[in-house]
């Protein structure tokens, strides 16, 4: 009887351990609709699900919801926070409830961008050439969603430089569609953009010089998580801390996704073509 009881106890403990392990592998990644965010989120989803048995949900939300969601344990991790400048205000209310981990991309760019054929080089110069940048009948800077950090900085830039222009809030895809249309016709257009972004690989673009420093200094991109995640999944924490991309690797990933028109198919292609790099990241968790 004791032998049977011991066997049953051992089996129960094994099942409990297996159940706990399975539950640890369920992961909710909070995402936002930026090209590089979509790219890296799908890359990690493929690697972790297909090679390590994770069950991953990608949840696309606005910036403010992303931070409150991490603080409230609705999400486990998110892969993109720009510091020390761009996302500091989003982080500030939750800095004691969110863990910021290691840098994976160094030296971002952020600002107002125009095609290189446009004969305007500074944000100041937009003031005297605003009528050249008409969109739907009004001098316009085409941006992304109103809750984004770059949208807030652009509103500040319009005030700081006294620009007779509006910012038209849209989305990354809508903004890129407008840029593509104007670029093909070699017409002036001003958009809000950031580096890294696949647009710089597809078009000849330039940042307008920000003489007043409204958009701040260059940031680095970190990944971040809810409190306690590192202790619950030390393997993935170590892997993501080892993860690092530059303009060539991240630009290549985004370009393949854009060419294929599908983030899953594009990310899978890129993983196959960059297996040695991915394996180096994964080896850090051993």
GROMACS .gro file of C-alpha atoms in nm:
model
  286
    1UNK     CA    1   0.000   0.000   0.000
    2UNK     CA    2   0.286   0.234   0.088
    3UNK     CA    3   0.453   0.154  -0.243
    4UNK     CA    4   0.136   0.236  -0.437
    5UNK     CA    5   0.089   0.558  -0.238
    6UNK     CA    6   0.447   0.661  -0.306
    7UNK     CA    7   0.403   0.591  -0.676
    8UNK     CA    8   0.084   0.795  -0.689
    9UNK     CA    9   0.248   1.077  -0.495
   10UNK     CA   10   0.542   1.081  -0.734
   11UNK     CA   11   0.309   1.082  -1.033
   12UNK     CA   12   0.106   1.367  -0.883
   13UNK     CA   13   0.419   1.570  -0.823
   14UNK     CA   14   0.539   1.508  -1.179
   15UNK     CA   15   0.203   1.612  -1.323
   16UNK     CA   16   0.200   1.921  -1.104
   17UNK     CA   17   0.550   2.012  -1.220
   18UNK     CA   18   0.454   1.958  -1.585
   19UNK     CA   19   0.145   2.169  -1.539
   20UNK     CA   20   0.346   2.450  -1.378
   21UNK     CA   21   0.602   2.434  -1.658
   22UNK     CA   22   0.329   2.457  -1.922
   23UNK     CA   23   0.178   2.754  -1.747
   24UNK     CA   24   0.518   2.928  -1.736
   25UNK     CA   25   0.539   2.896  -2.113
   26UNK     CA   26   0.221   3.092  -2.176
   27UNK     CA   27   0.329   3.441  -2.269
   28UNK     CA   28   0.140   3.758  -2.358
   29UNK     CA   29   0.350   4.011  -2.547
   30UNK     CA   30   0.214   4.362  -2.562
   31UNK     CA   31   0.280   4.523  -2.900
   32UNK     CA   32   0.214   4.852  -3.076
   33UNK     CA   33   0.173   4.922  -3.444
   34UNK     CA   34   0.530   5.032  -3.526
   35UNK     CA   35   0.704   4.847  -3.809
   36UNK     CA   36   1.003   4.733  -3.605
   37UNK     CA   37   0.779   4.628  -3.316
   38UNK     CA   38   0.564   4.410  -3.540
   39UNK     CA   39   0.878   4.263  -3.698
   40UNK     CA   40   1.060   4.160  -3.380
   41UNK     CA   41   0.742   4.045  -3.202
   42UNK     CA   42   0.662   3.802  -3.483
   43UNK     CA   43   1.024   3.690  -3.503
   44UNK     CA   44   1.029   3.596  -3.134
   45UNK     CA   45   0.683   3.440  -3.149
   46UNK     CA   46   0.796   3.203  -3.426
   47UNK     CA   47   1.123   3.108  -3.254
   48UNK     CA   48   0.971   3.054  -2.911
   49UNK     CA   49   0.660   2.871  -3.024
   50UNK     CA   50   0.809   2.649  -3.292
   51UNK     CA   51   1.137   2.569  -3.120
   52UNK     CA   52   1.063   2.594  -2.747
   53UNK     CA   53   0.695   2.515  -2.706
   54UNK     CA   54   0.578   2.855  -2.583
   55UNK     CA   55   0.214   2.956  -2.633
   56UNK     CA   56   0.241   3.323  -2.725
   57UNK     CA   57  -0.032   3.581  -2.770
   58UNK     CA   58   0.053   3.911  -2.939
   59UNK     CA   59  -0.180   4.185  -2.816
   60UNK     CA   60  -0.173   4.514  -3.009
   61UNK     CA   61  -0.265   4.817  -2.794
   62UNK     CA   62  -0.196   5.188  -2.766
   63UNK     CA   63   0.108   5.313  -2.580
   64UNK     CA   64  -0.067   5.415  -2.257
   65UNK     CA   65  -0.256   5.085  -2.238
   66UNK     CA   66   0.068   4.896  -2.295
   67UNK     CA   67   0.234   5.048  -1.989
   68UNK     CA   68  -0.067   5.018  -1.760
   69UNK     CA   69  -0.116   4.661  -1.883
   70UNK     CA   70   0.237   4.562  -1.788
   71UNK     CA   71   0.200   4.731  -1.449
   72UNK     CA   72  -0.126   4.541  -1.390
   73UNK     CA   73   0.015   4.205  -1.511
   74UNK     CA   74  -0.214   4.194  -1.817
   75UNK     CA   75   0.099   4.151  -2.032
   76UNK     CA   76   0.418   3.964  -1.954
   77UNK     CA   77   0.667   4.150  -2.169
   78UNK     CA   78   0.693   4.413  -2.439
   79UNK     CA   79   0.986   4.450  -2.674
   80UNK     CA   80   1.024   4.822  -2.728
   81UNK     CA   81   1.077   5.111  -2.492
   82UNK     CA   82   1.284   5.411  -2.608
   83UNK     CA   83   1.497   5.566  -2.336
   84UNK     CA   84   1.614   5.796  -2.191
   85UNK     CA   85   1.389   6.046  -2.371
   86UNK     CA   86   1.106   5.933  -2.594
   87UNK     CA   87   0.914   5.699  -2.365
   88UNK     CA   88   1.016   5.840  -2.028
   89UNK     CA   89   0.677   6.003  -1.969
   90UNK     CA   90   0.496   5.676  -2.045
   91UNK     CA   91   0.718   5.489  -1.802
   92UNK     CA   92   0.718   5.744  -1.519
   93UNK     CA   93   0.381   5.655  -1.357
   94UNK     CA   94   0.471   5.284  -1.355
   95UNK     CA   95   0.848   5.282  -1.297
   96UNK     CA   96   0.807   5.088  -0.971
   97UNK     CA   97   0.578   4.829  -1.135
   98UNK     CA   98   0.771   4.763  -1.457
   99UNK     CA   99   1.120   4.620  -1.509
  100UNK     CA  100   1.331   4.764  -1.791
  101UNK     CA  101   1.590   4.511  -1.912
  102UNK     CA  102   1.877   4.530  -2.162
  103UNK     CA  103   1.928   4.736  -2.479
  104UNK     CA  104   1.876   4.552  -2.808
  105UNK     CA  105   1.910   4.845  -3.052
  106UNK     CA  106   2.139   5.147  -3.005
  107UNK     CA  107   2.110   5.494  -3.153
  108UNK     CA  108   1.755   5.570  -3.266
  109UNK     CA  109   1.637   5.863  -3.475
  110UNK     CA  110   1.312   6.056  -3.445
  111UNK     CA  111   1.168   6.359  -3.617
  112UNK     CA  112   1.012   6.514  -3.927
  113UNK     CA  113   1.125   6.349  -4.250
  114UNK     CA  114   1.098   6.457  -4.612
  115UNK     CA  115   1.219   6.303  -4.941
  116UNK     CA  116   1.576   6.403  -5.025
  117UNK     CA  117   1.458   6.578  -5.342
  118UNK     CA  118   1.275   6.838  -5.129
  119UNK     CA  119   1.477   7.161  -5.101
  120UNK     CA  120   1.407   7.209  -4.731
  121UNK     CA  121   1.665   7.097  -4.475
  122UNK     CA  122   1.547   7.231  -4.138
  123UNK     CA  123   1.223   7.241  -3.943
  124UNK     CA  124   1.261   7.621  -3.933
  125UNK     CA  125   1.241   7.630  -4.313
  126UNK     CA  126   0.902   7.461  -4.309
  127UNK     CA  127   0.757   7.787  -4.182
  128UNK     CA  128   0.825   7.965  -4.512
  129UNK     CA  129   0.746   7.667  -4.735
  130UNK     CA  130   0.441   7.525  -4.559
  131UNK     CA  131   0.214   7.564  -4.863
  132UNK     CA  132   0.434   7.319  -5.057
  133UNK     CA  133   0.337   7.048  -4.810
  134UNK     CA  134  -0.038   7.060  -4.858
  135UNK     CA  135  -0.236   6.742  -4.804
  136UNK     CA  136  -0.611   6.734  -4.857
  137UNK     CA  137  -0.602   7.111  -4.908
  138UNK     CA  138  -0.408   7.209  -4.593
  139UNK     CA  139  -0.036   7.242  -4.503
  140UNK     CA  140   0.021   6.916  -4.321
  141UNK     CA  141   0.270   6.696  -4.141
  142UNK     CA  142   0.137   6.341  -4.168
  143UNK     CA  143   0.186   6.146  -3.848
  144UNK     CA  144   0.079   5.826  -3.678
  145UNK     CA  145  -0.161   5.771  -3.386
  146UNK     CA  146  -0.225   6.062  -3.152
  147UNK     CA  147  -0.120   5.868  -2.842
  148UNK     CA  148   0.234   5.803  -2.963
  149UNK     CA  149   0.537   5.984  -2.826
  150UNK     CA  150   0.637   6.108  -3.172
  151UNK     CA  151   0.292   6.264  -3.218
  152UNK     CA  152   0.331   6.456  -2.894
  153UNK     CA  153   0.680   6.573  -2.992
  154UNK     CA  154   0.550   6.685  -3.331
  155UNK     CA  155   0.273   6.890  -3.171
  156UNK     CA  156   0.546   7.049  -2.957
  157UNK     CA  157   0.756   7.115  -3.268
  158UNK     CA  158   0.466   7.286  -3.445
  159UNK     CA  159   0.433   7.521  -3.145
  160UNK     CA  160   0.807   7.570  -3.089
  161UNK     CA  161   0.879   7.655  -3.453
  162UNK     CA  162   0.550   7.842  -3.502
  163UNK     CA  163   0.466   7.629  -3.805
  164UNK     CA  164   0.149   7.720  -3.997
  165UNK     CA  165   0.076   7.348  -4.036
  166UNK     CA  166  -0.139   7.081  -3.879
  167UNK     CA  167  -0.036   6.731  -3.778
  168UNK     CA  168  -0.269   6.476  -3.934
  169UNK     CA  169  -0.293   6.173  -3.705
  170UNK     CA  170  -0.323   5.844  -3.889
  171UNK     CA  171  -0.129   5.517  -3.858
  172UNK     CA  172   0.206   5.386  -3.972
  173UNK     CA  173   0.054   5.207  -4.278
  174UNK     CA  174  -0.158   5.511  -4.373
  175UNK     CA  175   0.136   5.747  -4.334
  176UNK     CA  176   0.358   5.520  -4.545
  177UNK     CA  177   0.091   5.497  -4.815
  178UNK     CA  178   0.080   5.877  -4.836
  179UNK     CA  179   0.461   5.894  -4.847
  180UNK     CA  180   0.479   5.631  -5.121
  181UNK     CA  181   0.220   5.812  -5.333
  182UNK     CA  182   0.395   6.150  -5.305
  183UNK     CA  183   0.739   5.996  -5.358
  184UNK     CA  184   0.635   5.825  -5.681
  185UNK     CA  185   0.511   6.161  -5.812
  186UNK     CA  186   0.816   6.347  -5.670
  187UNK     CA  187   0.593   6.583  -5.474
  188UNK     CA  188   0.683   6.744  -5.139
  189UNK     CA  189   0.557   6.563  -4.831
  190UNK     CA  190   0.646   6.583  -4.462
  191UNK     CA  191   0.591   6.284  -4.233
  192UNK     CA  192   0.689   6.181  -3.882
  193UNK     CA  193   0.936   5.893  -3.888
  194UNK     CA  194   1.186   5.715  -3.670
  195UNK     CA  195   1.494   5.499  -3.706
  196UNK     CA  196   1.487   5.202  -3.721
  197UNK     CA  197   1.225   5.187  -3.998
  198UNK     CA  198   1.217   5.002  -4.328
  199UNK     CA  199   1.129   5.325  -4.512
  200UNK     CA  200   1.493   5.434  -4.511
  201UNK     CA  201   1.586   5.123  -4.706
  202UNK     CA  202   1.313   5.179  -4.966
  203UNK     CA  203   1.324   5.557  -5.017
  204UNK     CA  204   1.587   5.832  -5.024
  205UNK     CA  205   1.480   6.035  -4.720
  206UNK     CA  206   1.625   6.290  -4.480
  207UNK     CA  207   1.548   6.418  -4.132
  208UNK     CA  208   1.486   6.792  -4.109
  209UNK     CA  209   1.738   6.946  -3.873
  210UNK     CA  210   1.583   7.009  -3.532
  211UNK     CA  211   1.777   7.318  -3.425
  212UNK     CA  212   1.574   7.358  -3.104
  213UNK     CA  213   1.612   6.997  -2.996
  214UNK     CA  214   1.239   6.937  -2.959
  215UNK     CA  215   1.275   6.567  -3.046
  216UNK     CA  216   1.555   6.520  -2.793
  217UNK     CA  217   1.874   6.322  -2.811
  218UNK     CA  218   1.916   5.979  -2.964
  219UNK     CA  219   1.761   5.695  -2.763
  220UNK     CA  220   1.833   5.326  -2.724
  221UNK     CA  221   1.563   5.057  -2.745
  222UNK     CA  222   1.519   4.822  -2.449
  223UNK     CA  223   1.279   4.536  -2.380
  224UNK     CA  224   1.072   4.549  -2.063
  225UNK     CA  225   0.843   4.333  -1.852
  226UNK     CA  226   0.602   4.315  -1.564
  227UNK     CA  227   0.760   4.289  -1.221
  228UNK     CA  228   0.886   3.941  -1.136
  229UNK     CA  229   0.908   3.810  -1.491
  230UNK     CA  230   1.287   3.764  -1.478
  231UNK     CA  231   1.258   3.537  -1.177
  232UNK     CA  232   0.976   3.334  -1.334
  233UNK     CA  233   1.148   3.284  -1.671
  234UNK     CA  234   1.524   3.331  -1.625
  235UNK     CA  235   1.601   3.142  -1.947
  236UNK     CA  236   1.404   3.378  -2.172
  237UNK     CA  237   1.526   3.679  -1.974
  238UNK     CA  238   1.886   3.581  -2.043
  239UNK     CA  239   1.812   3.517  -2.410
  240UNK     CA  240   1.643   3.855  -2.457
  241UNK     CA  241   1.925   4.028  -2.271
  242UNK     CA  242   2.168   3.875  -2.524
  243UNK     CA  243   1.951   3.980  -2.821
  244UNK     CA  244   2.100   4.269  -3.020
  245UNK     CA  245   2.020   4.407  -3.366
  246UNK     CA  246   2.160   4.688  -3.577
  247UNK     CA  247   2.053   4.872  -3.892
  248UNK     CA  248   2.158   4.583  -4.117
  249UNK     CA  249   1.988   4.302  -3.924
  250UNK     CA  250   1.676   4.487  -3.817
  251UNK     CA  251   1.648   4.673  -4.147
  252UNK     CA  252   1.680   4.341  -4.329
  253UNK     CA  253   1.405   4.184  -4.118
  254UNK     CA  254   1.166   4.474  -4.179
  255UNK     CA  255   1.248   4.489  -4.550
  256UNK     CA  256   1.171   4.118  -4.600
  257UNK     CA  257   0.841   4.156  -4.414
  258UNK     CA  258   0.750   4.455  -4.629
  259UNK     CA  259   0.844   4.272  -4.949
  260UNK     CA  260   0.642   3.963  -4.858
  261UNK     CA  261   0.352   4.163  -4.716
  262UNK     CA  262   0.317   3.925  -4.421
  263UNK     CA  263   0.500   3.963  -4.086
  264UNK     CA  264   0.485   3.590  -4.012
  265UNK     CA  265   0.614   3.476  -4.352
  266UNK     CA  266   0.874   3.751  -4.364
  267UNK     CA  267   1.001   3.681  -4.012
  268UNK     CA  268   1.023   3.308  -4.085
  269UNK     CA  269   1.228   3.378  -4.399
  270UNK     CA  270   1.460   3.609  -4.209
  271UNK     CA  271   1.512   3.355  -3.929
  272UNK     CA  272   1.615   3.093  -4.185
  273UNK     CA  273   1.863   3.333  -4.345
  274UNK     CA  274   2.010   3.445  -4.010
  275UNK     CA  275   2.017   3.116  -3.821
  276UNK     CA  276   2.367   3.166  -3.678
  277UNK     CA  277   2.271   3.500  -3.523
  278UNK     CA  278   1.949   3.363  -3.373
  279UNK     CA  279   2.134   3.062  -3.233
  280UNK     CA  280   2.384   3.294  -3.063
  281UNK     CA  281   2.101   3.468  -2.881
  282UNK     CA  282   1.943   3.138  -2.780
  283UNK     CA  283   2.274   2.996  -2.657
  284UNK     CA  284   2.285   3.264  -2.387
  285UNK     CA  285   2.004   3.088  -2.204
  286UNK     CA  286   2.191   2.759  -2.165
   0.00000   0.00000   0.00000
